[in-house]
CSV table of C-alpha atoms in Angstrom, one decimal:
chain,number,residue,atom,x,y,z
A,1,MET,CA,0.0,0.0,0.1
A,2,ILE,CA,3.0,2.5,0.0
A,3,ASN,CA,3.5,2.3,-3.3
A,4,PHE,CA,0.3,3.3,-3.8
A,5,PHE,CA,0.3,5.8,-1.3
A,6,ARG,CA,3.7,7.2,-2.9
A,7,LEU,CA,1.6,7.8,-6.6
A,8,VAL,CA,-1.0,9.1,-5.1
A,9,SER,CA,1.4,11.8,-3.3
A,10,LEU,CA,3.2,12.1,-6.7
A,11,LEU,CA,-0.2,13.0,-8.8
A,12,GLU,CA,-1.6,14.9,-5.8
A,13,GLY,CA,2.0,17.3,-6.0
A,14,ILE,CA,1.1,17.6,-9.7
A,15,SER,CA,-2.3,18.3,-9.6
A,16,TYR,CA,-1.8,20.8,-7.1
A,17,ILE,CA,1.5,22.4,-9.0
A,18,LEU,CA,-0.6,22.7,-12.0
A,19,LEU,CA,-3.4,24.3,-10.2
A,20,LEU,CA,-1.6,26.8,-8.0
A,21,PHE,CA,0.6,28.0,-10.5
A,22,ILE,CA,-1.4,27.8,-13.3
A,23,ALA,CA,-5.0,27.8,-13.8
A,24,VAL,CA,-5.1,30.2,-11.0
A,25,PRO,CA,-3.1,32.9,-12.4
A,26,ILE,CA,-5.0,32.4,-15.5
A,27,LYS,CA,-8.3,32.8,-13.9
A,28,TYR,CA,-7.6,35.7,-12.1
A,29,MET,CA,-5.4,37.8,-15.6
A,30,GLN,CA,-7.1,36.2,-18.1
A,31,GLY,CA,-10.7,36.1,-16.4
A,32,ASN,CA,-11.0,32.6,-17.9
A,33,PRO,CA,-11.7,30.2,-14.7
A,34,GLU,CA,-12.3,26.8,-17.3
A,35,TYR,CA,-8.7,25.4,-15.9
A,36,VAL,CA,-9.9,25.8,-12.5
A,37,LYS,CA,-12.8,23.9,-13.1
A,38,MET,CA,-11.0,21.3,-14.9
A,39,LEU,CA,-8.2,20.7,-12.7
A,40,GLY,CA,-9.9,21.4,-9.2
A,41,MET,CA,-11.9,18.8,-8.9
A,42,PRO,CA,-9.0,15.8,-9.7
A,43,HIS,CA,-6.8,17.7,-7.2
A,44,GLY,CA,-10.2,17.4,-4.7
A,45,LEU,CA,-9.7,13.9,-5.0
A,46,LEU,CA,-6.3,13.3,-5.3
A,47,PHE,CA,-6.2,14.7,-2.0
A,48,VAL,CA,-8.8,13.5,-0.1
A,49,GLY,CA,-7.3,10.7,-1.4
A,50,TYR,CA,-4.1,11.3,0.0
A,51,ILE,CA,-5.4,11.9,3.3
A,52,VAL,CA,-7.4,8.9,3.3
A,53,LEU,CA,-4.5,6.5,2.7
A,54,ALA,CA,-2.1,8.9,5.0
A,55,ILE,CA,-4.7,7.2,8.3
A,56,MET,CA,-4.6,3.9,6.6
A,57,LEU,CA,-1.0,3.9,6.8
A,58,LYS,CA,-0.2,5.6,10.0
A,59,TYR,CA,-2.7,2.6,11.9
A,60,GLU,CA,-0.9,0.1,9.6
A,61,LEU,CA,2.6,1.2,10.0
A,62,ASN,CA,2.5,2.1,13.6
A,63,TRP,CA,3.3,5.9,12.9
A,64,ASN,CA,4.3,8.1,15.5
A,65,GLY,CA,1.7,11.5,15.9
A,66,LYS,CA,5.4,13.2,14.3
A,67,THR,CA,5.1,11.2,11.2
A,68,PHE,CA,1.4,11.6,10.6
A,69,GLY,CA,2.1,15.0,11.0
A,70,ILE,CA,4.6,15.7,9.0
A,71,VAL,CA,3.6,13.7,6.2
A,72,SER,CA,-0.3,15.3,6.5
A,73,LEU,CA,1.4,19.4,6.3
A,74,LEU,CA,3.4,17.9,3.1
A,75,SER,CA,0.1,18.1,1.6
A,76,ILE,CA,-0.8,21.6,2.1
A,77,LEU,CA,2.6,23.2,1.1
A,78,PRO,CA,3.2,23.8,-2.5
A,79,PHE,CA,6.2,20.7,-3.6
A,80,GLY,CA,6.0,19.0,-0.5
A,81,THR,CA,4.1,15.4,-1.9
A,82,PHE,CA,7.5,15.1,-3.3
A,83,PHE,CA,9.1,14.7,-0.7
A,84,VAL,CA,6.8,12.1,1.0
A,85,GLY,CA,8.6,9.3,-0.8
A,86,LYS,CA,12.4,10.6,1.0
A,87,TYR,CA,10.8,10.9,4.1
A,88,LEU,CA,9.4,7.4,4.4
A,89,LYS,CA,12.6,6.0,3.9
A,90,LYS,CA,14.3,8.1,6.2
A,91,GLY,CA,11.2,7.0,8.6
C-alpha cells in the first residue's frame, strides 16, 4: 500500500502545482476560470485520497504523531508531496 501512497502523493503534488501555478493565474489574469474547474475536481479527489491513505498507513505502519503530522503537513505545502517518499524511507 505504501507504493500506492507514493503514487497518489506524486499525482496530488502535480495536480496542486498545476492548479496553483497555472490554473489560478490564468483565472485571475485572463478571467478564464475553466482551468480551475478542470483541475480542481481531480486535485480535490487526489487530496482526499492522500489523506485517507495517510490515515490508513498511520495505523498499518504504526506511525507516531510526528510522522503522521509531517506527512499531513506536506500535503498542503507546494512541492511538499514530492518529498513524502524520501521522508518515509528515512523514517
